[in-house]
Coordinates of C-alpha atoms in Angstrom, one line a residue:
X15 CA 76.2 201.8 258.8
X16 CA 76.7 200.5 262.6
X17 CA 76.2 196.6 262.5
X18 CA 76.1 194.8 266.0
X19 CA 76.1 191.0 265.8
X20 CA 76.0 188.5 268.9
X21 CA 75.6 185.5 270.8
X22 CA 74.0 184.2 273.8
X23 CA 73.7 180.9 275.2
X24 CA 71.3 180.3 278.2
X25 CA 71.6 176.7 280.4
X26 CA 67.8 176.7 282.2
X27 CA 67.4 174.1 284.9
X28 CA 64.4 173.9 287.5
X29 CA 63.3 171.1 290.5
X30 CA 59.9 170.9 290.9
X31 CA 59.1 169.1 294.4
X32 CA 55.4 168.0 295.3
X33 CA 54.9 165.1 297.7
X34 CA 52.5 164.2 300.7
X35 CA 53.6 165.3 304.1
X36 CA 53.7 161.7 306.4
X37 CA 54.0 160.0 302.6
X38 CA 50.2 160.3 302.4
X39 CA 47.3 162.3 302.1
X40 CA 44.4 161.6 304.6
X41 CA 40.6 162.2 303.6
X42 CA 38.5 163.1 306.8
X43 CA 34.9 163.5 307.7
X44 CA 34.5 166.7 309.6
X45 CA 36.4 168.4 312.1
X46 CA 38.1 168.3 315.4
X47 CA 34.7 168.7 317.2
X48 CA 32.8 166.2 316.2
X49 CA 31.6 163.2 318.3
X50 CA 33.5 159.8 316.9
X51 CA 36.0 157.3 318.1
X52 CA 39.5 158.3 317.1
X53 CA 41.3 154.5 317.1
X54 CA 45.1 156.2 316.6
X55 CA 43.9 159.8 318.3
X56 CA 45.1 161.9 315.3
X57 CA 42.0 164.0 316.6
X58 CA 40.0 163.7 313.0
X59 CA 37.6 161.0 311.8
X60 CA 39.6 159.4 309.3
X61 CA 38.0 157.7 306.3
X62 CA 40.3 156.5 303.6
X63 CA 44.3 157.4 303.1
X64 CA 45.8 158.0 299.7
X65 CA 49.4 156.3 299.1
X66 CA 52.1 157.4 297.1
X67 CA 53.7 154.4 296.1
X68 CA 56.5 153.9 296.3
X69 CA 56.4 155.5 299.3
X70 CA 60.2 156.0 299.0
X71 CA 59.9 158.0 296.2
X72 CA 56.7 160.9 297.6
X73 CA 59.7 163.6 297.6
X74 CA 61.6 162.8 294.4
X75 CA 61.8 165.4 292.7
X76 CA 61.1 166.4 289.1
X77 CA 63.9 167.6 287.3
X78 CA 63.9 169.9 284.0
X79 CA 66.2 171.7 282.1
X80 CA 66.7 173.2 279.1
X81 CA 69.4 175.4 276.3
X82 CA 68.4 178.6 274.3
X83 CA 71.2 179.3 272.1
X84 CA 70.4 183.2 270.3
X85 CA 72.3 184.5 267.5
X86 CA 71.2 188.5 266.4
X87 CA 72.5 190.6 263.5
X88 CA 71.1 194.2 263.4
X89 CA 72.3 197.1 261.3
X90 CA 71.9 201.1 262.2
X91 CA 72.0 203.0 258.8
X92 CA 71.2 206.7 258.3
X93 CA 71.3 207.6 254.6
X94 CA 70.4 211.5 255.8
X95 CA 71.4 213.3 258.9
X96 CA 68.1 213.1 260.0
X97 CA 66.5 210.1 259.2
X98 CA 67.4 206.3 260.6
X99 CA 66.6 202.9 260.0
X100 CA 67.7 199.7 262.3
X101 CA 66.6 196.6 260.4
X102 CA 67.7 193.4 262.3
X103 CA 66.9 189.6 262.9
X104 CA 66.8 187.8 265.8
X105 CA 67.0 183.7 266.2
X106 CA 66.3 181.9 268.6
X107 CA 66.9 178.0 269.3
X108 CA 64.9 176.2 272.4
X109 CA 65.7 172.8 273.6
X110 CA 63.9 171.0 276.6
X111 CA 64.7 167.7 278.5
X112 CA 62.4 166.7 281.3
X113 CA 63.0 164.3 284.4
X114 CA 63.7 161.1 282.2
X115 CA 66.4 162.5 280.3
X116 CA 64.0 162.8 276.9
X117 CA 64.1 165.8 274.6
X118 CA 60.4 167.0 274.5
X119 CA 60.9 170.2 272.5
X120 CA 63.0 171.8 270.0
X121 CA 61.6 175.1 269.4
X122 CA 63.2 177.8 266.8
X123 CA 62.0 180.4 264.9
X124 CA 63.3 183.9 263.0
X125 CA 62.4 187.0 263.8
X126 CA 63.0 189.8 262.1
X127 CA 62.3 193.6 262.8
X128 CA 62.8 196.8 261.6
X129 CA 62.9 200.3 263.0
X130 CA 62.8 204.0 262.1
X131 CA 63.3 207.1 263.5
X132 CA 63.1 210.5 261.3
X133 CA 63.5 213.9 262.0
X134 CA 61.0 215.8 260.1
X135 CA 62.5 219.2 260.0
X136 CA 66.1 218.5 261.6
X137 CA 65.7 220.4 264.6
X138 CA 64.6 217.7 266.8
X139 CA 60.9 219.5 267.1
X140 CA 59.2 217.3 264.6
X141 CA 60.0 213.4 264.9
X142 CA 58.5 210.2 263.8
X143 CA 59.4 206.8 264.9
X144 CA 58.2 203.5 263.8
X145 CA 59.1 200.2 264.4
X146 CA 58.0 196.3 263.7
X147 CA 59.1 193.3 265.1
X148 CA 58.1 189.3 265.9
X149 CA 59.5 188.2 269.1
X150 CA 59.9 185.0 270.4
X151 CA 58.6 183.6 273.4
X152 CA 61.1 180.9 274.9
X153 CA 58.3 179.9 277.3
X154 CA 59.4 178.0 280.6
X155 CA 60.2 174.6 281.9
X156 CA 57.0 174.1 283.2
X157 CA 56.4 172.3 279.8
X158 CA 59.1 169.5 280.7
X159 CA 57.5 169.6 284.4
X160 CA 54.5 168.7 283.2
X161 CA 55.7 166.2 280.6
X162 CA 58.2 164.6 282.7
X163 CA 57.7 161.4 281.5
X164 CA 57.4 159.8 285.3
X165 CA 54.1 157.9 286.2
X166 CA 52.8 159.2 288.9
X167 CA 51.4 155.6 291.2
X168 CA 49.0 156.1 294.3
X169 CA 47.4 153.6 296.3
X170 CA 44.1 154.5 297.6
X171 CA 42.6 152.8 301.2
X172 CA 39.7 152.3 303.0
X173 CA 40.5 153.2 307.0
X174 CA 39.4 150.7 310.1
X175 CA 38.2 154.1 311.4
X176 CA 36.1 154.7 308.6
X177 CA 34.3 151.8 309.4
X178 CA 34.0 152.1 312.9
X179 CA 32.1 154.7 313.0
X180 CA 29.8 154.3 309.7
X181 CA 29.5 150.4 310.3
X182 CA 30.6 149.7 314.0
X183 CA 33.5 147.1 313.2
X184 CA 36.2 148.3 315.1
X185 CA 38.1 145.3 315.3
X186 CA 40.2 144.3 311.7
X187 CA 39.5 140.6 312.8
X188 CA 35.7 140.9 312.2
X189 CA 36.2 142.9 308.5
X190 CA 35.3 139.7 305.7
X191 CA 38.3 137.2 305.5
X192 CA 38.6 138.4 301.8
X193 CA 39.5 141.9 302.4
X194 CA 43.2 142.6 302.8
X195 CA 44.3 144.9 305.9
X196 CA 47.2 145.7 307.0
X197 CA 49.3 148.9 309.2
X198 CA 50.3 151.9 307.9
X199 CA 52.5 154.4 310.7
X200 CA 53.5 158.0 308.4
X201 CA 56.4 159.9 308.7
X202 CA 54.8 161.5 312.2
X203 CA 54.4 158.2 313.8
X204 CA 50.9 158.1 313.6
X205 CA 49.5 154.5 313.1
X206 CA 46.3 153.4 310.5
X207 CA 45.0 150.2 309.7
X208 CA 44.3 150.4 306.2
X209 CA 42.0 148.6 303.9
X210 CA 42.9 147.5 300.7
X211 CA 39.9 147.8 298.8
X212 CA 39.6 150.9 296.4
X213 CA 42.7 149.9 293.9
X214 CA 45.2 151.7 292.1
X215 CA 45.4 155.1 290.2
X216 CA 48.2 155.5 287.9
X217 CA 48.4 159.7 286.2
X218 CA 50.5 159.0 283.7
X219 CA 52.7 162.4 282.1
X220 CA 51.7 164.7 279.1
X221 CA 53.3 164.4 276.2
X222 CA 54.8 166.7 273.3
X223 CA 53.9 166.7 270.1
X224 CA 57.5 165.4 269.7
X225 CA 57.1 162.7 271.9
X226 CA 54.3 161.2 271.0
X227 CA 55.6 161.4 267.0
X228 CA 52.6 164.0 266.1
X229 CA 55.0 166.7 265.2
X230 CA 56.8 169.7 266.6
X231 CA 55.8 171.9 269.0
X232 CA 56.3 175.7 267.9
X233 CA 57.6 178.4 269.6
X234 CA 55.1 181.0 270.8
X235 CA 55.6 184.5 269.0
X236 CA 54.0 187.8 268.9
X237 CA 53.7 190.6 266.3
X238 CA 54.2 193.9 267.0
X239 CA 54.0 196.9 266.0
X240 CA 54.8 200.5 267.1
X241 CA 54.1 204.0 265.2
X242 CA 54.8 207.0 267.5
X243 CA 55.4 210.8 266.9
X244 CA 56.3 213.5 268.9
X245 CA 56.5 217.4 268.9
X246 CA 58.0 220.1 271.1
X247 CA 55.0 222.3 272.1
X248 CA 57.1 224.7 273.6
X249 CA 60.7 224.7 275.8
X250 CA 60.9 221.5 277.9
X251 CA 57.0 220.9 276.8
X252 CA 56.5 218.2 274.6
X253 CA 53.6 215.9 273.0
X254 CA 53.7 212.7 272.3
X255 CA 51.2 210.1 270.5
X256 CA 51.6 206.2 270.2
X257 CA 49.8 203.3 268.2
X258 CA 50.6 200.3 269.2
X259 CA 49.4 196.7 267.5
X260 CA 50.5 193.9 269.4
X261 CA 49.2 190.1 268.0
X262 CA 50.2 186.8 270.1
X263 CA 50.3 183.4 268.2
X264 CA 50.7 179.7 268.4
X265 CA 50.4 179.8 272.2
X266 CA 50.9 176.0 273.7
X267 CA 48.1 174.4 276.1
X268 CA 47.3 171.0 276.8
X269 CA 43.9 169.1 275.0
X270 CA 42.9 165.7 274.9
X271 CA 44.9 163.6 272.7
X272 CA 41.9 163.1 271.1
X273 CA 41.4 166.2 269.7
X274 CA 43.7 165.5 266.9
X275 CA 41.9 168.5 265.2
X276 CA 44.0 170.9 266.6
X277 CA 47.3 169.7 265.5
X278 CA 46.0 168.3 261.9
X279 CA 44.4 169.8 258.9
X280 CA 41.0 168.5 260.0
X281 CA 37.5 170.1 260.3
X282 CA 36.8 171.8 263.4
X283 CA 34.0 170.2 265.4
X284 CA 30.4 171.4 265.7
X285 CA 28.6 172.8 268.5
X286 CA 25.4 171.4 266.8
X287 CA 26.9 167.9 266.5
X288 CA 27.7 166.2 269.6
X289 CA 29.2 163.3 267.4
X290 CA 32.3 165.7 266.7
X291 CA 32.5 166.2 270.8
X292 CA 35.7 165.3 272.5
X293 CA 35.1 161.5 274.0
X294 CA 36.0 160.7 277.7
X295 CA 37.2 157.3 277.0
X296 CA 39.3 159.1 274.1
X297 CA 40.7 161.8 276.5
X298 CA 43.4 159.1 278.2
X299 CA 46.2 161.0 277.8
X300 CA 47.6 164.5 277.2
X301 CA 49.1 166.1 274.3
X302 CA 51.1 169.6 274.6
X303 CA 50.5 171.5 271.4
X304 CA 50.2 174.7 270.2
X305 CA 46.0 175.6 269.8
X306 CA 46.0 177.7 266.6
X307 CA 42.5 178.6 268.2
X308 CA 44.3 180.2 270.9
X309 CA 45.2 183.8 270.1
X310 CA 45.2 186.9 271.9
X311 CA 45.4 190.9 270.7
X312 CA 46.1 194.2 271.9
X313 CA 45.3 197.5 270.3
X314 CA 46.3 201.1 271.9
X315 CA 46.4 204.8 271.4
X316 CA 48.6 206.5 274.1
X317 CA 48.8 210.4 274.4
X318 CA 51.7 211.5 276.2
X319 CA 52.1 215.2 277.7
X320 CA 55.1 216.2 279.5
X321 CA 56.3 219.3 280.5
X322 CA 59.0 220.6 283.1
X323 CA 60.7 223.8 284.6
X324 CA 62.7 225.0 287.1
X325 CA 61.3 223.7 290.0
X326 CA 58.5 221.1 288.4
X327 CA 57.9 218.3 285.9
X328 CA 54.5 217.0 285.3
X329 CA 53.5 213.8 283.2
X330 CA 50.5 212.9 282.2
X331 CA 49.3 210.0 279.7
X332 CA 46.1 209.0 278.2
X333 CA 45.7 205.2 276.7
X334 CA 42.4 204.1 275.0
X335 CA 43.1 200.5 274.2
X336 CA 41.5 197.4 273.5
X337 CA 42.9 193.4 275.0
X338 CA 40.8 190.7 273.3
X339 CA 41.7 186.8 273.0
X340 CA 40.8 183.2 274.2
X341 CA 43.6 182.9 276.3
X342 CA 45.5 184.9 278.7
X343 CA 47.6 182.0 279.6
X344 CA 51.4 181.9 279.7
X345 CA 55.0 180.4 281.8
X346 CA 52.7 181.2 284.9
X347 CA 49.7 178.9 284.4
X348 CA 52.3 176.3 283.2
X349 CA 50.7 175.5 280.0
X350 CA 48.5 173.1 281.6
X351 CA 44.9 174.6 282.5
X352 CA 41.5 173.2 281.4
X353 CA 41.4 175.3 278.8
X354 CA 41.5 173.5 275.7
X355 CA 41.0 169.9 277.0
X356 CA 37.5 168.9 275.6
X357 CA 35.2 170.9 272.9
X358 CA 33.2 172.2 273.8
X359 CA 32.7 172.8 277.3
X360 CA 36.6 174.6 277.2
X361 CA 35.8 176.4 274.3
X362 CA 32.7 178.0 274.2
X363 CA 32.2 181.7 275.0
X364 CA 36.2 181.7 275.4
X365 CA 36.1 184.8 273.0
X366 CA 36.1 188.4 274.5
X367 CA 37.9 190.7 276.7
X368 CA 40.9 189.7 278.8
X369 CA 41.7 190.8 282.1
X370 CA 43.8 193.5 281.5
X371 CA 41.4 195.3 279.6
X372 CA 40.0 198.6 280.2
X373 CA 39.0 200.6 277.4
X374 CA 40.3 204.4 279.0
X375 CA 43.3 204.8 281.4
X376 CA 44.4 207.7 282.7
X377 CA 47.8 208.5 284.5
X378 CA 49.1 211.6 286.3
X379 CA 52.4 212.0 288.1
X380 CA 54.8 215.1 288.7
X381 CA 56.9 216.9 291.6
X382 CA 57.6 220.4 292.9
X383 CA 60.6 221.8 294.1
X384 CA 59.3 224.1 296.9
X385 CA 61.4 226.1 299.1
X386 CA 63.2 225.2 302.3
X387 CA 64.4 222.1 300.5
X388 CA 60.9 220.9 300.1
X389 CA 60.1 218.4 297.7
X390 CA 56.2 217.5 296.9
X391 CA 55.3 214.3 294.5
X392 CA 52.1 213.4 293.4
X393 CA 51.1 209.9 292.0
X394 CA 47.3 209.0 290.5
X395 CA 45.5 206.9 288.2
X396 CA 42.0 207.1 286.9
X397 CA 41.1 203.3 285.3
X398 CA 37.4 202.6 283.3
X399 CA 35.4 199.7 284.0
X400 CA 36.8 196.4 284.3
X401 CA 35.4 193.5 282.8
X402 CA 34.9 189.7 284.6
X403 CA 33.9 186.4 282.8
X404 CA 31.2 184.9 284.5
X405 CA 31.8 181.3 285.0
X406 CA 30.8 177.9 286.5
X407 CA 31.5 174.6 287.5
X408 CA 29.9 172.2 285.2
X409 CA 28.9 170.2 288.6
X410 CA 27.2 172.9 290.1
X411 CA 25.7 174.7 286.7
X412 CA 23.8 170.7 286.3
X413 CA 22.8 170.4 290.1
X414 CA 21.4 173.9 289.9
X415 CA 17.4 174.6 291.1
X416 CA 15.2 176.9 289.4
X417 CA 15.1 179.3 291.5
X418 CA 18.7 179.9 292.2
X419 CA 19.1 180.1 288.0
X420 CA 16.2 183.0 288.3
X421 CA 18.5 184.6 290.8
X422 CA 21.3 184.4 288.1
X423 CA 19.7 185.6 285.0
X424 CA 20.4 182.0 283.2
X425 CA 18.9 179.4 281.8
X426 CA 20.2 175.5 281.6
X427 CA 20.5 175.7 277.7
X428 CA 24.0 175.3 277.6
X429 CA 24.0 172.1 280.2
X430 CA 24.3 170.2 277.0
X431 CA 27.9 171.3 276.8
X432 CA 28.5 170.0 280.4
X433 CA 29.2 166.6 278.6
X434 CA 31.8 165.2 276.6
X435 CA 31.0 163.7 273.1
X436 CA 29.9 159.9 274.8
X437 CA 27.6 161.5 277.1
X438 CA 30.0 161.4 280.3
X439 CA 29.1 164.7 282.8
X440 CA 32.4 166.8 283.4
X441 CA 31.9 167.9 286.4
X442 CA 35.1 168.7 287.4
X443 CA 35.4 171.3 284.5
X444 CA 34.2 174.9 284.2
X445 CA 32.0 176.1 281.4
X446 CA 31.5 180.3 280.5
X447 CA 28.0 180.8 280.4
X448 CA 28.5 184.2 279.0
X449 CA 31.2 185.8 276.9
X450 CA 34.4 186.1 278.1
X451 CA 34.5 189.5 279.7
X452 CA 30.6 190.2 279.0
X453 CA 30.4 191.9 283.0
X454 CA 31.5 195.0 283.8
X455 CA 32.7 196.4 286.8
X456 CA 33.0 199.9 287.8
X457 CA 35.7 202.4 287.2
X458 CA 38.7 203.3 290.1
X459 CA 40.8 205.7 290.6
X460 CA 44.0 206.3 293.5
X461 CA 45.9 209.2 294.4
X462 CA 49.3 208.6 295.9
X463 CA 51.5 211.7 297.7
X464 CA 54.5 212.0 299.0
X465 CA 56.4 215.2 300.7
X466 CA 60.5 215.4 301.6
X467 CA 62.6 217.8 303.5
X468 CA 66.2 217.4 302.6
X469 CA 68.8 218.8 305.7
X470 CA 72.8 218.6 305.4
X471 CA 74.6 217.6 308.5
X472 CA 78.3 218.1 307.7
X473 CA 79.5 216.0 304.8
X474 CA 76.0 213.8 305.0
X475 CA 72.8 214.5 302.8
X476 CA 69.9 213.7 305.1
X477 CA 66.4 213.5 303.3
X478 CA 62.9 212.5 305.5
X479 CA 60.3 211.1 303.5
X480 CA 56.7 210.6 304.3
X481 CA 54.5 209.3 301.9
X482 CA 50.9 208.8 302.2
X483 CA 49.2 206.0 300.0
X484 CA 46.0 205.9 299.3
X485 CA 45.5 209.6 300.1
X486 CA 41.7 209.9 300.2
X487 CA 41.2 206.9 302.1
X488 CA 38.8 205.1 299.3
X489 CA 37.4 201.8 299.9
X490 CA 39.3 199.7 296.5
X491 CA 37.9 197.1 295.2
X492 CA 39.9 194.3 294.3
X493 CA 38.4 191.0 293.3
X494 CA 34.4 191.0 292.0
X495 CA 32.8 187.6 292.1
X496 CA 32.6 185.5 288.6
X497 CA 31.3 182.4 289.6
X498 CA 27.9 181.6 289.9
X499 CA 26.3 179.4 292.5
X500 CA 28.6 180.8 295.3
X501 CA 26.7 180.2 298.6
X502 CA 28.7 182.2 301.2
X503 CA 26.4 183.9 303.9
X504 CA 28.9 186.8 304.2
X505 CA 28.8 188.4 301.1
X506 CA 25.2 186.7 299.1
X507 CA 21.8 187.2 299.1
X508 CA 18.7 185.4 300.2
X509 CA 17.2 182.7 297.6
X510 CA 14.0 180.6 298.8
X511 CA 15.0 177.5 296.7
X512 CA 11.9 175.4 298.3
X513 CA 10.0 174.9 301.6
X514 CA 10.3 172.5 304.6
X515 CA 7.8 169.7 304.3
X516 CA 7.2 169.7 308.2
X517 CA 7.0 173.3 308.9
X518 CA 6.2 174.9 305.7
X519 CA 8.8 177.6 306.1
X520 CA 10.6 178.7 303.3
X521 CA 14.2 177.0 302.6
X522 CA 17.0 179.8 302.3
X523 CA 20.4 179.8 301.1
X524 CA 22.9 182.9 300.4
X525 CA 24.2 182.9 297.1
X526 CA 26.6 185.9 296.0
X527 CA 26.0 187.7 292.8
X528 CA 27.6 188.2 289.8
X529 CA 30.6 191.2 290.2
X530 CA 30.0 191.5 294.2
X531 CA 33.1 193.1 295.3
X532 CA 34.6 190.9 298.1
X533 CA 38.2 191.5 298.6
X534 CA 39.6 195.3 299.2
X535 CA 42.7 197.4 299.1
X536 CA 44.2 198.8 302.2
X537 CA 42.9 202.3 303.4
X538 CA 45.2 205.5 304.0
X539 CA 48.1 204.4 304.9
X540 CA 51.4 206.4 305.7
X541 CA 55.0 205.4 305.4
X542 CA 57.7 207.3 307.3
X543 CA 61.3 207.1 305.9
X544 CA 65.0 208.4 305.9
X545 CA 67.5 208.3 303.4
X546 CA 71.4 209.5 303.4
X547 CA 73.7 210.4 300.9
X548 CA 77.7 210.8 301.7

């Protein structure tokens, strides 16, 4: 038995700064060309300012921080020369404070694994290895950030210049004797007379499931597991094939705190009952939970080939795998999309293939040793299709003509789900109308080279390096369009959505279809280089 047994403490701590420029944000009609009358000559058509207030405090910052205090225990045993097994445990303890100086988490969990490693026939030729394990995902302080427990107050105005040139009253004396104006001069020196007619707007934080008493927010975890084995083909050749089983669990988004459903034992709503719906007027805050709807998993077989002589090596690998889930949120979307906000608009068609997925990839690399001090490496990739998730914005998917849903392929059945459970349109949300990665893109594939020539100059080892990326110069496509109702000229096509009334002509407008590539990789490129060694 080898035991190894530890510690670890971790103090996190992050700033998170977001403030107007000029302590405000300014709403304008148009652009710089446009005929109006500029009153402070800012050189934009001004029509109503938005105030953080106070103003003072537009750059205060949002401070979070947080402890993870890890203690680990793991044994290696071998009860035969040629057979091991490392059982172990891991835990992990996760405390968060946010800006007010309020503990909003206090995450732990266990997590146990177990490896083995056994040499079939002792000679190294035959081997199996296995291994299981739940890891713990300490997630980030963008949980505290967005649960800082500080309001966030702004003041929104009408502008004089907003009126001046929609009303003609460019003189605050003839506004009505009820309205209450007064000047506003921003951190440039630029001078509005503002209007104070269109109220206050207070966003108030998220909140925890600790601190709003509801219960205790878990730790995100995965389960994984790994079964490998590996033969020796021939001298320095060797074979090598890998299952791997990867499951990720109580991930943490935001909802309406409303939707006590997903943190309770109570029945799910129903897509055929509207009176289960998430409510508008019920959705006035935000709860941080962990979605038990929420799940993700991963499913791979890698082949592994590797084989090396002299003056070569060669690698090559062969995965056929499958990434499904409703989520491929983590740290980096901050725990704080629209994804799980109101049922069912965020939750329909959410099932399917993520991103990541494509079903074959295939992976060559290797080098030659050539003479003259010559070295020759090849890099390449062959990927199968990819798969997007059509999408829309509930605003356009409602406002959406006949024709331009021909174009599309869709119908306006699922328009229902475009409202919350009292009827309000949520427009500012976006609704799948087909299953999450139900488009297909087309396969790629890159081939990357690179050649050396190594010289020694007295006590120095001089190598030049040229590398050429890209080497066949293909056109890679990068980012296919997902969203329908895109009207860009550039990349759509032609729709005849009506006719002029006057002329009779037929009314156009370019909409871009579903997986139109529209963003590519660089061409051939070539990258000189040096390197010495003394």
């Amino acid at each position: 038995h080898e035991f190894k047994v530890g510690l670890e403490y971790n103090k996190l701590m992050f700033n998170d700064i977001s403030y107007y420029n000029g302590g405000a944000f300014i709403y304008d009609h148009g652009g710089e060309n446009e005929d109006f009358t500029d009153l402070n000559g800012d050189g934009f058509n001004n029509h109503y300012m938005v105030v953080k207030e106070p103003v003072e405090t537009a750059k205060d910052p949002v401070y979070s921080e947080g402890e993870i205090r890890t203690f680990y225990l793991q044994d290696s045993w071998r009860p035969m020369s040629n057979l091991t097994f490392k059982p172990g445990v891991r835990f992990e303890n996760v405390t968060m404070d946010n800006s007010a100086g309020t503990q909003i988490a206090d995450m732990d969990r266990w997590q146990p694994r177990l490896g083995v490693a056994w040499d079939l026939t002792g000679d190294a030729k035959f081997v199996f290895r296995g291994s299981w394990g739940r890891f713990m995902d300490p997630t980030a302080l963008s949980i505290p950030g967005f649960a800082s427990g500080v309001d966030q107050v702004y003041h929104d105005y009408n502008t004089l210049e907003f009126y001046c040139n929609f009303l003609g009253i460019c003189d605050p004396s003839r506004l009505p004797p009820n309205w209450d104006w007064h000047s506003f001069t921003n951190w440039e020196g630029i001078d509005y007379t503002l209007i104070d007619n269109r109220g206050t707007t207070v966003y108030g934080p998220a909140q925890t499931l600790d601190q709003a008493g509801l219960g205790q927010l878990d730790a995100p975890y995965a389960d994984e597991l790994i079964l490998a084995f590996e033969t020796q083909l021939a001298p320095e050749t060797s074979f090598e094939l890998t299952y791997i089983d990867k499951k990720t669990k109580d991930i943490i988004e935001d909802t309406c705190s409303n939707n006590t459903w997903i943190w309770t034992n109570e029945p799910y709503p129903s897509l055929d009952d509207p009176s289960t719906w998430t409510t508008a007027a019920g959705c006035e805050n935000w709860i941080i939970t962990n979605n038990p709807y929420l799940h993700r998993k991963y499913k791979g077989i890698i082949g592994k080939f590797e084989t090396r002589g002299d003056w070569w090596h060669l690698l090559v690998s062969l995965t056929n795998s499958s990434s499904k889930g409703n989520s491929a949120n983590g740290a980096l979307q901050s725990y704080a999309t629209g994804l799980g906000d109101y049922f069912p608009v965020n939750f329909i068609n959410q099932y399917g293939y993520l991103p990541d997925h494509r079903k074959n990839r295939l992976k060559v690399s290797g080098y030659a040793l050539l003479p003259w001090d010559i070295t020759v490496g090849i890099d390449g990739y062959w990927s199968d299709k990819g798969h997007i998730t059509p999408y829309s914005s509930c605003q356009n998917y409602l406002s959406a003509t006949q024709p331009v849903l021909d174009f599309y392929g869709i119908t306006d059945e699922m328009q229902q789900y475009c409202y919350s459970g009292d009827g309000i349109p949520l427009n500012g949300y976006n609704i799948y109308l087909k299953k999450r990665g139900s488009f297909e893109t087309k396969p790629t594939w890159n081939v990357d080279l690179q050649i050396s020539k190594a010289f020694q100059i007295k006590q120095f080892d001089v190598s030049l390096v040229l590398a050429v990326y890209n080497a066949f110069g293909r056109e890679l496509d990068q980012y296919f369009n997902g969203e329908y109702f895109w009207q860009n000229e550039e990349f759509g096509d032609p729709v005849v959505v009506g006719q002029n009334p006057t002329t009779g002509e037929d009314l156009i407008e370019y909409y871009v279809p579903i997986g139109k590539a529209y963003s590519y990789g660089l061409p051939r490129r070539y990258e000189l280089g040096f390197r010495i060694e003394f």
